């Protein structure tokens, strides 16, 4: 993707195929006619308060709100005056129906151990852990860090926080001790919940050890709760560290839910921005619950007899919204798997689909590309006939990967929902509705009801059909982020500072003549590596913190499996680089940020291309990293020989 100075973006992708859902699917779908969608979409656009107000009756309120929507973006409030609790939506209200004994969570660990928690069981454990948190001094409004493997205790801890109005901040297990400390400090977390470890490709990921290291720099943290998962050796610091099972043993199995304001902070989730430290995206209670509940129902077409599996890690927003809150608010059965897709072999996911008769399967393009590479023989070994709907999220899906997913996994029977959304949006925004939308491979298709996007130039004017531009939202939606934790100004300038009156998502996109959206990727210095947003700036800071490094520039390059790979250009303070130093720098970045940010390529350069004002010209380095001859404008480049030298270094 190339961006001109006017902010319009050239789009090169051409895709003409179209796939309509089969009549049998449409007949049973939660939204089953185009006319119904049009009516909902127009109603939501013209009368958002009326539209969302009616849907909010599907939530359980302690006290009804005074107004559905108040204020303008960025400072919009939803359901002001209402009193609500997220855990009640996910648990209590199902206990008075037949769902009491329905499976809420079906879990399988990587070693093959399994657990099924019925709604009643989940309720009991959530109440117990809520009481545990209270006994550790956690109060309504406090923050709790969760750094855990994909085990039921993670969902239990989330809902327990929600029950007492503590705000959870989940840190993905691939982050390092330093990243944990940064997030603990930013959020001023009082308690950390972790495990002795988690299983990944037959090995233990030592979560507790990372927490221990982070504690040296986490002064706000008073207590640590540790789930025994792997049985590996851990050091327990007296009076600070407690075993989950010890605390749970004595905990009461009832805990009244706290009656919270609609806008009470439900969770913080840190995500990458182009500059500065990670952004603590803050979501609140009522709007987020309504957004995730309704979109789960519309997009995943959830029915009571479905087994639904989202393969994301709960450490990312996908897991928050579409493993835990959205599905459970619908009383659905949600599956959770702890480990790697290729353990003990490359057939594991399909083995799980067959074993649990999964009906709805939601994964990421990076995973699909790995499946393709591993070969059709793996899914071919298993019975996938239970599947009725497939989903994709995290980055644009390449049309060829879409076709493979459709043919090999969906067996040309299942609609595919390519869902565009972000940590910030909380819930799916642009996506096919599986019963009605004719999908085009590579397009996330059309906005859901309540979502009013546009594609604009930098001056805010709308672009024409098939013209690339910036993807914005013109109307607020209930599950949108409310602020960046502790930095409201940054929230306003990051999302509302570019295009007057609009939320700017940071993505480039185009709309075709059928009104279908084609997202072309991010326009800022944020990489999308295996569906995870990583900031080039943070990786650069990590590199520069190494004593030998003078300067670093990090860019993405096309990567077969990960979508984007991480390429680092490093200039040293003195001497030449060598393989030893590459290893050392790689380890250094992993320690500073975590395994998620492991560089794919490190290249040493005597100088980096810069503008006359000293800004590193990353767009030129992107060409070098991709091995392309640059056709870009180099008139602002300070020293033209630098690029030539970088290219020669390749040989
Ligand atoms: C960015 C958000 C939403 C959960 C996972 C990532 C890209 C996401 C799609 C899609 C094209 C997509 C965008 C977006 N993205 N889904 N279906 N088609 N691009 O959450 O880390 O907040 O990243 O992921 O660039 O801005 P996130």
Tab-separated table of N, CA and C in Angstrom, residues 353-417:
chain	number	residue	atom	x	y	z
A	353	UNK	N	-12.109	-30.174	16.728
A	353	UNK	CA	-13.383	-29.927	16.044
A	353	UNK	C	-14.187	-31.226	15.987
A	354	UNK	N	-13.512	-32.317	15.624
A	354	UNK	CA	-14.207	-33.603	15.520
A	354	UNK	C	-14.666	-34.095	16.899
A	355	UNK	N	-13.752	-33.997	17.866
A	355	UNK	CA	-14.032	-34.538	19.197
A	355	UNK	C	-15.214	-33.830	19.870
A	356	UNK	N	-15.250	-32.495	19.761
A	356	UNK	CA	-16.304	-31.742	20.453
A	356	UNK	C	-17.439	-31.332	19.524
A	357	UNK	N	-17.372	-31.777	18.268
A	357	UNK	CA	-18.417	-31.454	17.279
A	357	UNK	C	-18.648	-29.933	17.230
A	358	UNK	N	-17.561	-29.248	17.000
A	358	UNK	CA	-17.622	-27.779	16.946
A	358	UNK	C	-18.470	-27.343	15.753
A	359	UNK	N	-19.348	-26.361	15.977
A	359	UNK	CA	-20.228	-25.864	14.912
A	359	UNK	C	-19.746	-24.549	14.313
A	360	UNK	N	-19.155	-23.704	15.190
A	360	UNK	CA	-18.730	-22.378	14.740
A	360	UNK	C	-17.262	-22.237	15.113
A	361	UNK	N	-16.445	-21.855	14.150
A	361	UNK	CA	-14.994	-21.845	14.346
A	361	UNK	C	-14.455	-20.501	13.892
A	362	UNK	N	-13.748	-19.806	14.796
A	362	UNK	CA	-13.296	-18.425	14.547
A	362	UNK	C	-11.795	-18.379	14.755
A	363	UNK	N	-11.040	-18.049	13.717
A	363	UNK	CA	-9.582	-18.038	13.854
A	363	UNK	C	-8.993	-16.867	13.075
A	364	UNK	N	-7.674	-16.858	12.888
A	364	UNK	CA	-6.988	-15.716	12.279
A	364	UNK	C	-6.309	-16.129	10.973
A	365	UNK	N	-6.159	-15.189	10.039
A	365	UNK	CA	-5.486	-15.503	8.775
A	365	UNK	C	-4.096	-16.103	8.958
A	366	UNK	N	-3.363	-15.642	9.965
A	366	UNK	CA	-2.014	-16.176	10.172
A	366	UNK	C	-2.078	-17.678	10.480
A	367	UNK	N	-3.096	-18.088	11.232
A	367	UNK	CA	-3.272	-19.511	11.520
A	367	UNK	C	-3.663	-20.247	10.237
A	368	UNK	N	-4.541	-19.638	9.461
A	368	UNK	CA	-4.985	-20.292	8.215
A	368	UNK	C	-3.790	-20.514	7.281
A	369	UNK	N	-2.910	-19.516	7.210
A	369	UNK	CA	-1.728	-19.691	6.349
A	369	UNK	C	-0.839	-20.831	6.855
A	370	UNK	N	-0.760	-20.983	8.173
A	370	UNK	CA	0.021	-22.105	8.718
A	370	UNK	C	-0.648	-23.438	8.355
A	371	UNK	N	-1.984	-23.491	8.472
A	371	UNK	CA	-2.691	-24.742	8.117
A	371	UNK	C	-2.404	-25.106	6.663
A	372	UNK	N	-2.427	-24.094	5.789
A	372	UNK	CA	-2.206	-24.352	4.362
A	372	UNK	C	-0.815	-24.946	4.165
A	373	UNK	N	0.144	-24.375	4.875
A	373	UNK	CA	1.522	-24.834	4.737
A	373	UNK	C	1.668	-26.278	5.243
A	374	UNK	N	0.980	-26.579	6.331
A	374	UNK	CA	1.100	-27.928	6.895
A	374	UNK	C	0.475	-28.986	5.983
A	375	UNK	N	-0.495	-28.576	5.172
A	375	UNK	CA	-1.049	-29.502	4.184
A	375	UNK	C	-2.455	-29.972	4.477
A	376	UNK	N	-3.181	-30.277	3.390
A	376	UNK	CA	-4.584	-30.684	3.484
A	376	UNK	C	-4.759	-32.028	4.184
A	377	UNK	N	-3.662	-32.799	4.269
A	377	UNK	CA	-3.832	-34.131	4.871
A	377	UNK	C	-4.238	-34.032	6.333
A	378	UNK	N	-3.876	-32.933	7.024
A	378	UNK	CA	-4.221	-32.841	8.453
A	378	UNK	C	-5.715	-32.671	8.661
A	379	UNK	N	-6.348	-31.639	8.098
A	379	UNK	CA	-7.812	-31.597	8.236
A	379	UNK	C	-8.478	-32.810	7.587
A	380	UNK	N	-7.838	-33.339	6.540
A	380	UNK	CA	-8.408	-34.480	5.813
A	380	UNK	C	-8.602	-35.714	6.676
A	381	UNK	N	-7.834	-35.831	7.759
A	381	UNK	CA	-7.934	-37.011	8.633
A	381	UNK	C	-9.159	-36.997	9.527
A	382	UNK	N	-9.802	-35.834	9.655
A	382	UNK	CA	-10.850	-35.708	10.666
A	382	UNK	C	-12.206	-35.385	10.050
A	383	UNK	N	-13.245	-35.669	10.824
A	383	UNK	CA	-14.611	-35.383	10.387
A	383	UNK	C	-14.955	-33.945	10.788
A	384	UNK	N	-15.070	-33.090	9.792
A	384	UNK	CA	-15.358	-31.677	10.076
A	384	UNK	C	-16.809	-31.336	9.748
A	385	UNK	N	-17.652	-32.368	9.642
A	385	UNK	CA	-19.015	-32.111	9.154
A	385	UNK	C	-19.884	-31.360	10.160
A	386	UNK	N	-19.425	-31.264	11.431
A	386	UNK	CA	-20.210	-30.487	12.405
A	386	UNK	C	-20.144	-28.987	12.118
A	387	UNK	N	-19.108	-28.538	11.446
A	387	UNK	CA	-18.919	-27.092	11.231
A	387	UNK	C	-20.033	-26.524	10.358
A	388	UNK	N	-20.563	-25.355	10.777
A	388	UNK	CA	-21.573	-24.709	9.944
A	388	UNK	C	-21.229	-23.254	9.614
A	389	UNK	N	-20.259	-22.698	10.357
A	389	UNK	CA	-19.903	-21.298	10.135
A	389	UNK	C	-18.438	-21.085	10.499
A	390	UNK	N	-17.714	-20.337	9.669
A	390	UNK	CA	-16.302	-20.053	9.928
A	390	UNK	C	-16.093	-18.548	10.043
A	391	UNK	N	-15.097	-18.154	10.826
A	391	UNK	CA	-14.810	-16.731	10.965
A	391	UNK	C	-13.322	-16.460	10.880
A	392	UNK	N	-12.989	-15.212	10.582
A	392	UNK	CA	-11.599	-14.786	10.478
A	392	UNK	C	-11.463	-13.399	11.091
A	393	UNK	N	-10.342	-13.146	11.747
A	393	UNK	CA	-10.087	-11.823	12.332
A	393	UNK	C	-8.597	-11.573	12.528
A	394	UNK	N	-8.205	-10.325	12.491
A	394	UNK	CA	-6.858	-9.941	12.886
A	394	UNK	C	-6.120	-9.171	11.820
A	395	UNK	N	-6.410	-9.468	10.573
A	395	UNK	CA	-5.749	-8.771	9.466
A	395	UNK	C	-6.550	-9.104	8.220
A	396	UNK	N	-6.272	-8.397	7.130
A	396	UNK	CA	-6.986	-8.760	5.906
A	396	UNK	C	-6.639	-10.210	5.553
A	397	UNK	N	-7.617	-10.975	5.138
A	397	UNK	CA	-7.337	-12.358	4.738
A	397	UNK	C	-7.059	-12.368	3.242
A	398	UNK	N	-5.961	-13.003	2.860
A	398	UNK	CA	-5.643	-13.055	1.435
A	398	UNK	C	-6.694	-13.916	0.749
A	399	UNK	N	-7.161	-13.490	-0.426
A	399	UNK	CA	-8.193	-14.251	-1.129
A	399	UNK	C	-7.846	-15.731	-1.283
A	400	UNK	N	-6.587	-16.060	-1.482
A	400	UNK	CA	-6.244	-17.480	-1.659
A	400	UNK	C	-6.419	-18.244	-0.347
A	401	UNK	N	-6.078	-17.608	0.769
A	401	UNK	CA	-6.289	-18.245	2.072
A	401	UNK	C	-7.792	-18.397	2.331
A	402	UNK	N	-8.549	-17.401	1.933
A	402	UNK	CA	-10.026	-17.456	2.072
A	402	UNK	C	-10.574	-18.669	1.316
A	403	UNK	N	-10.092	-18.833	0.074
A	403	UNK	CA	-10.581	-19.929	-0.766
A	403	UNK	C	-10.235	-21.292	-0.157
A	404	UNK	N	-9.042	-21.374	0.413
A	404	UNK	CA	-8.636	-22.638	1.039
A	404	UNK	C	-9.525	-22.944	2.255
A	405	UNK	N	-9.745	-21.911	3.058
A	405	UNK	CA	-10.582	-22.026	4.275
A	405	UNK	C	-11.985	-22.504	3.859
A	406	UNK	N	-12.505	-21.895	2.826
A	406	UNK	CA	-13.825	-22.205	2.303
A	406	UNK	C	-13.891	-23.656	1.807
A	407	UNK	N	-12.864	-24.044	1.047
A	407	UNK	CA	-12.880	-25.342	0.380
A	407	UNK	C	-12.529	-26.477	1.348
A	408	UNK	N	-11.399	-26.325	2.072
A	408	UNK	CA	-10.883	-27.457	2.841
A	408	UNK	C	-11.540	-27.555	4.219
A	409	UNK	N	-11.722	-26.429	4.900
A	409	UNK	CA	-12.308	-26.485	6.243
A	409	UNK	C	-13.833	-26.383	6.160
A	410	UNK	N	-14.312	-25.443	5.360
A	410	UNK	CA	-15.764	-25.264	5.254
A	410	UNK	C	-16.415	-26.235	4.293
A	411	UNK	N	-15.595	-26.979	3.571
A	411	UNK	CA	-16.100	-27.961	2.608
A	411	UNK	C	-17.198	-27.379	1.721
A	412	UNK	N	-16.985	-26.124	1.375
A	412	UNK	CA	-17.858	-25.356	0.479
A	412	UNK	C	-19.292	-25.253	0.992
A	413	UNK	N	-19.443	-25.514	2.290
A	413	UNK	CA	-20.769	-25.544	2.886
A	413	UNK	C	-20.962	-24.358	3.838
A	414	UNK	N	-19.867	-23.921	4.472
A	414	UNK	CA	-19.991	-22.949	5.567
A	414	UNK	C	-19.742	-21.519	5.087
A	415	UNK	N	-20.609	-20.589	5.449
A	415	UNK	CA	-20.278	-19.184	5.194
A	415	UNK	C	-19.023	-18.800	5.999
A	416	UNK	N	-18.295	-17.818	5.501
A	416	UNK	CA	-17.137	-17.291	6.239
A	416	UNK	C	-17.430	-15.847	6.609
A	417	UNK	N	-17.280	-15.516	7.895
A	417	UNK	CA	-17.404	-14.118	8.302
A	417	UNK	C	-16.011	-13.540	8.543
